[in-house]
Amino acid sequence: MKYLTKLMEQNRQWVEDTNKEKPGFFENLSKQQNPEYLWIGCSDSRVPANQILGLLPGDIFVHRNVANVVVHSDLNFLSVLQYAVDVLKVKHILVCGHYGCGGIKAATLNESHGLIDNWLRHVQDVHYKHKELLKPFDHGECEALAQGIDCKEQKHAVMCELNVVEQVINVAKTTVIQDAWQRGQKVMVHACVYALSNGLLQQIAFGVADNDEIEDFYDKALTSIQRNLYKAKM
């Protein structure tokens, strides 16, 4: 289709419905952007930040990429983070993965999809780092089998959790967050995972508010993941 006729019509209908429900909404929205949250999520079309959290436009600043990866040399991400923290003064940063993530699956199974393989090397690094924890899934020795859960699917789910935890650490160690904490700015980083099957969001461990909490968060997050290792998550 050469013209986006259907989308344009849907947009006009949305504007009309919104104006009826909330008169003056767009006028007020255009005057300010004052979100308390930064969402670092996956590009997956099934994981829209505003809808999941029940927030309106203007309530959350968003950065998305395949498999919600945080890379210290990614100027796109760092620019978003710096603007969110230094300019918008967000109070909470949510790193949110989701079960059934295609990027996590490709990295875990070492599948090749072209250029994106380079990006997913960061997820494969997470896989390698936690290879001992994940070993039972590779050998079909996991307790999940006794519960009728496929070991490969369960491994992907656990990898989604491990990846989120590692990315929270990466966020916390950026110069942007380190500088913010050093000057006493209150900003907390959280690890979350979204379940496509039921729409529910869960937090892993607790939010990290300063350098003294990083190690404790990491230990508690891994303990939580190990404790729930064989529960159905998808």
CSV table of C-alpha atoms in Angstrom, one decimal:
chain,number,residue,atom,x,y,z
A,1,MET,CA,0.0,0.0,0.0
A,2,LYS,CA,1.5,3.3,-1.2
A,3,TYR,CA,-0.4,5.5,1.3
A,4,LEU,CA,-0.9,4.8,5.0
A,5,THR,CA,-4.6,5.4,4.7
A,6,LYS,CA,-5.8,3.0,7.4
A,7,LEU,CA,-3.2,4.2,9.9
A,8,MET,CA,-4.1,7.8,9.3
A,9,GLU,CA,-7.8,7.1,9.8
A,10,GLN,CA,-7.0,5.2,13.0
A,11,ASN,CA,-4.9,8.2,14.2
A,12,ARG,CA,-7.7,10.6,13.6
A,13,GLN,CA,-10.1,8.3,15.4
A,14,TRP,CA,-7.7,8.0,18.4
A,15,VAL,CA,-7.4,11.8,18.6
A,16,GLU,CA,-11.2,12.2,18.5
A,17,ASP,CA,-11.7,9.6,21.2
A,18,THR,CA,-9.0,11.0,23.4
A,19,ASN,CA,-10.4,14.6,23.1
A,20,LYS,CA,-13.8,13.3,24.1
A,21,GLU,CA,-12.5,11.4,27.1
A,22,LYS,CA,-9.8,14.0,28.2
A,23,PRO,CA,-10.5,17.5,26.8
A,24,GLY,CA,-7.3,19.5,26.5
A,25,PHE,CA,-5.1,16.4,26.7
A,26,PHE,CA,-2.9,17.1,23.6
A,27,GLU,CA,-2.6,20.8,24.4
A,28,ASN,CA,-1.3,20.0,27.9
A,29,LEU,CA,0.9,17.2,26.6
A,30,SER,CA,2.6,19.5,24.1
A,31,LYS,CA,3.7,21.9,26.9
A,32,GLN,CA,5.8,19.6,29.0
A,33,GLN,CA,7.6,16.3,29.3
A,34,ASN,CA,8.1,15.4,33.0
A,35,PRO,CA,8.3,11.6,33.3
A,36,GLU,CA,9.5,9.8,36.4
A,37,TYR,CA,10.6,6.7,34.6
A,38,LEU,CA,13.0,5.6,31.9
A,39,TRP,CA,12.2,2.2,30.3
A,40,ILE,CA,15.0,0.2,28.7
A,41,GLY,CA,13.2,-2.6,26.9
A,42,CYS,CA,13.2,-4.9,23.9
A,43,SER,CA,12.1,-3.7,20.4
A,44,ASP,CA,9.5,-6.6,20.3
A,45,SER,CA,6.2,-5.2,19.1
A,46,ARG,CA,4.3,-7.1,21.8
A,47,VAL,CA,6.0,-5.2,24.7
A,48,PRO,CA,4.8,-1.6,24.7
A,49,ALA,CA,5.9,0.2,27.8
A,50,ASN,CA,3.0,2.6,28.3
A,51,GLN,CA,0.3,0.0,28.0
A,52,ILE,CA,2.1,-2.5,30.2
A,53,LEU,CA,2.5,0.0,33.0
A,54,GLY,CA,-0.9,1.6,32.5
A,55,LEU,CA,0.7,5.0,31.9
A,56,LEU,CA,-0.2,7.8,29.5
A,57,PRO,CA,2.0,9.5,26.9
A,58,GLY,CA,4.4,11.8,28.6
A,59,ASP,CA,4.7,9.5,31.7
A,60,ILE,CA,7.6,7.4,30.6
A,61,PHE,CA,10.8,8.0,28.6
A,62,VAL,CA,11.6,5.0,26.4
A,63,HIS,CA,14.7,3.3,24.9
A,64,ARG,CA,14.3,0.0,23.1
A,65,ASN,CA,16.6,-2.4,21.2
A,66,VAL,CA,16.8,-6.1,20.4
A,67,ALA,CA,17.0,-8.1,23.7
A,68,ASN,CA,17.2,-4.9,25.9
A,69,VAL,CA,21.0,-4.8,25.9
A,70,VAL,CA,23.0,-2.1,27.6
A,71,VAL,CA,26.4,-1.5,25.9
A,72,HIS,CA,28.9,1.0,27.3
A,73,SER,CA,30.0,2.1,23.8
A,74,ASP,CA,26.4,2.5,22.5
A,75,LEU,CA,26.1,6.3,22.0
A,76,ASN,CA,22.4,6.0,21.1
A,77,PHE,CA,21.6,4.4,24.5
A,78,LEU,CA,24.0,6.6,26.4
A,79,SER,CA,22.4,9.8,24.9
A,80,VAL,CA,19.0,8.6,26.0
A,81,LEU,CA,20.2,7.8,29.5
A,82,GLN,CA,22.0,11.1,29.9
A,83,TYR,CA,19.0,13.1,28.7
A,84,ALA,CA,16.7,11.1,31.0
A,85,VAL,CA,18.9,11.5,34.1
A,86,ASP,CA,20.5,14.9,33.6
A,87,VAL,CA,17.7,16.8,31.9
A,88,LEU,CA,14.4,15.0,32.7
A,89,LYS,CA,15.5,14.0,36.2
A,90,VAL,CA,13.9,10.6,36.1
A,91,LYS,CA,13.7,8.8,39.4
A,92,HIS,CA,13.5,5.2,38.2
A,93,ILE,CA,15.1,3.3,35.4
A,94,LEU,CA,13.4,0.0,34.5
A,95,VAL,CA,15.4,-2.5,32.5
A,96,CYS,CA,12.7,-4.8,31.2
A,97,GLY,CA,13.1,-8.1,29.3
A,98,HIS,CA,10.4,-10.5,28.3
A,99,TYR,CA,9.9,-14.2,28.2
A,100,GLY,CA,9.9,-15.6,24.6
A,101,CYS,CA,12.4,-13.0,23.4
A,102,GLY,CA,13.6,-13.9,19.9
A,103,GLY,CA,17.0,-12.2,20.5
A,104,ILE,CA,17.6,-14.2,23.7
A,105,LYS,CA,16.6,-17.4,21.8
A,106,ALA,CA,18.9,-16.7,18.9
A,107,ALA,CA,21.9,-16.0,21.2
A,108,THR,CA,21.2,-19.0,23.4
A,109,LEU,CA,21.0,-21.4,20.5
A,110,ASN,CA,23.8,-19.7,18.6
A,111,GLU,CA,21.6,-19.1,15.6
A,112,SER,CA,22.8,-16.9,12.8
A,113,HIS,CA,20.6,-14.1,11.5
A,114,GLY,CA,23.2,-11.8,9.8
A,115,LEU,CA,24.3,-8.4,11.1
A,116,ILE,CA,22.4,-8.8,14.3
A,117,ASP,CA,24.7,-11.6,15.4
A,118,ASN,CA,27.2,-8.9,16.4
A,119,TRP,CA,24.7,-7.3,18.7
A,120,LEU,CA,23.6,-10.5,20.2
A,121,ARG,CA,27.2,-11.4,21.1
A,122,HIS,CA,26.5,-9.4,24.3
A,123,VAL,CA,23.8,-11.8,25.2
A,124,GLN,CA,26.0,-14.7,24.4
A,125,ASP,CA,28.5,-13.3,26.9
A,126,VAL,CA,25.8,-13.5,29.5
A,127,HIS,CA,25.1,-17.1,28.5
A,128,TYR,CA,28.8,-18.0,28.8
A,129,LYS,CA,29.2,-16.2,32.2
A,130,HIS,CA,26.3,-18.3,33.7
A,131,LYS,CA,27.1,-21.6,31.8
A,132,GLU,CA,27.3,-23.6,35.0
A,133,LEU,CA,23.9,-22.5,36.2
A,134,LEU,CA,22.4,-23.3,32.8
A,135,LYS,CA,24.2,-26.6,32.3
A,136,PRO,CA,21.3,-28.9,33.5
A,137,PHE,CA,19.1,-27.4,30.8
A,138,ASP,CA,21.7,-28.4,28.1
A,139,HIS,CA,21.9,-32.0,29.2
A,140,GLY,CA,18.1,-32.5,29.7
A,141,GLU,CA,18.7,-33.1,33.4
A,142,CYS,CA,16.6,-30.2,34.7
A,143,GLU,CA,13.7,-30.8,37.0
A,144,ALA,CA,11.5,-29.0,34.5
A,145,LEU,CA,11.1,-32.3,32.6
A,146,ALA,CA,9.3,-33.9,35.5
A,147,GLN,CA,6.8,-31.0,35.4
A,148,GLY,CA,6.2,-31.3,31.7
A,149,ILE,CA,8.1,-28.2,30.9
A,150,ASP,CA,10.5,-28.2,27.9
A,151,CYS,CA,14.1,-27.7,29.1
A,152,LYS,CA,15.0,-25.5,26.1
A,153,GLU,CA,12.1,-23.2,26.6
A,154,GLN,CA,12.8,-23.0,30.3
A,155,LYS,CA,16.5,-22.2,29.6
A,156,HIS,CA,15.4,-19.3,27.4
A,157,ALA,CA,13.2,-18.0,30.1
A,158,VAL,CA,16.0,-18.1,32.7
A,159,MET,CA,18.3,-16.4,30.2
A,160,CYS,CA,15.8,-13.6,29.9
A,161,GLU,CA,16.1,-13.1,33.6
A,162,LEU,CA,19.9,-13.4,33.8
A,163,ASN,CA,20.2,-10.9,30.9
A,164,VAL,CA,18.1,-8.3,32.6
A,165,VAL,CA,20.2,-8.6,35.8
A,166,GLU,CA,23.4,-8.2,33.9
A,167,GLN,CA,22.0,-5.1,32.0
A,168,VAL,CA,21.0,-3.5,35.3
A,169,ILE,CA,24.6,-3.8,36.4
A,170,ASN,CA,25.7,-2.3,33.1
A,171,VAL,CA,23.4,0.7,33.6
A,172,ALA,CA,24.5,1.2,37.2
A,173,LYS,CA,28.2,1.3,36.1
A,174,THR,CA,27.7,3.9,33.3
A,175,THR,CA,29.4,7.2,33.8
A,176,VAL,CA,25.9,8.8,33.7
A,177,ILE,CA,24.6,7.0,36.7
A,178,GLN,CA,27.9,7.1,38.5
A,179,ASP,CA,28.0,10.9,38.1
A,180,ALA,CA,24.4,11.2,39.2
A,181,TRP,CA,24.9,9.2,42.4
A,182,GLN,CA,28.1,11.1,43.1
A,183,ARG,CA,26.3,14.4,43.1
A,184,GLY,CA,23.5,13.0,45.3
A,185,GLN,CA,20.8,12.7,42.7
A,186,LYS,CA,18.2,10.0,43.6
A,187,VAL,CA,17.8,7.6,40.7
A,188,MET,CA,17.1,3.9,41.1
A,189,VAL,CA,17.7,1.1,38.6
A,190,HIS,CA,15.3,-1.9,38.5
A,191,ALA,CA,15.3,-5.4,36.8
A,192,CYS,CA,11.9,-6.5,35.4
A,193,VAL,CA,10.6,-9.3,33.2
A,194,TYR,CA,7.3,-9.2,31.3
A,195,ALA,CA,5.3,-12.4,30.6
A,196,LEU,CA,3.6,-12.3,27.2
A,197,SER,CA,1.4,-15.2,28.2
A,198,ASN,CA,-0.5,-13.3,31.0
A,199,GLY,CA,0.6,-9.7,30.7
A,200,LEU,CA,2.1,-9.6,34.2
A,201,LEU,CA,5.4,-7.8,35.1
A,202,GLN,CA,7.7,-9.1,37.8
A,203,GLN,CA,10.6,-7.4,39.5
A,204,ILE,CA,13.8,-9.4,40.2
A,205,ALA,CA,15.2,-8.6,43.7
A,206,PHE,CA,15.1,-4.8,44.5
A,207,GLY,CA,16.1,-1.6,42.9
A,208,VAL,CA,19.7,-0.3,43.0
A,209,ALA,CA,20.1,3.2,44.4
A,210,ASP,CA,23.8,3.5,44.9
A,211,ASN,CA,27.1,1.7,44.5
A,212,ASP,CA,26.9,0.1,47.9
A,213,GLU,CA,23.8,-1.8,46.7
A,214,ILE,CA,25.1,-3.2,43.5
A,215,GLU,CA,26.8,-6.3,44.9
A,216,ASP,CA,23.9,-7.1,47.2
A,217,PHE,CA,21.4,-6.7,44.4
A,218,TYR,CA,23.4,-9.0,42.1
A,219,ASP,CA,23.7,-11.7,44.8
A,220,LYS,CA,20.0,-11.6,45.7
A,221,ALA,CA,18.9,-11.5,42.1
A,222,LEU,CA,20.9,-14.6,41.2
A,223,THR,CA,19.7,-16.3,44.4
A,224,SER,CA,16.1,-15.5,43.4
A,225,ILE,CA,16.6,-16.9,39.9
A,226,GLN,CA,18.2,-20.1,41.2
A,227,ARG,CA,15.4,-20.6,43.7
A,228,ASN,CA,12.8,-20.3,41.0
A,229,LEU,CA,14.8,-22.1,38.3
A,230,TYR,CA,12.4,-24.7,37.2
A,231,LYS,CA,9.1,-22.9,37.6
A,232,ALA,CA,7.1,-22.3,34.4
A,233,LYS,CA,7.7,-18.6,33.4
A,234,MET,CA,6.5,-18.3,29.8
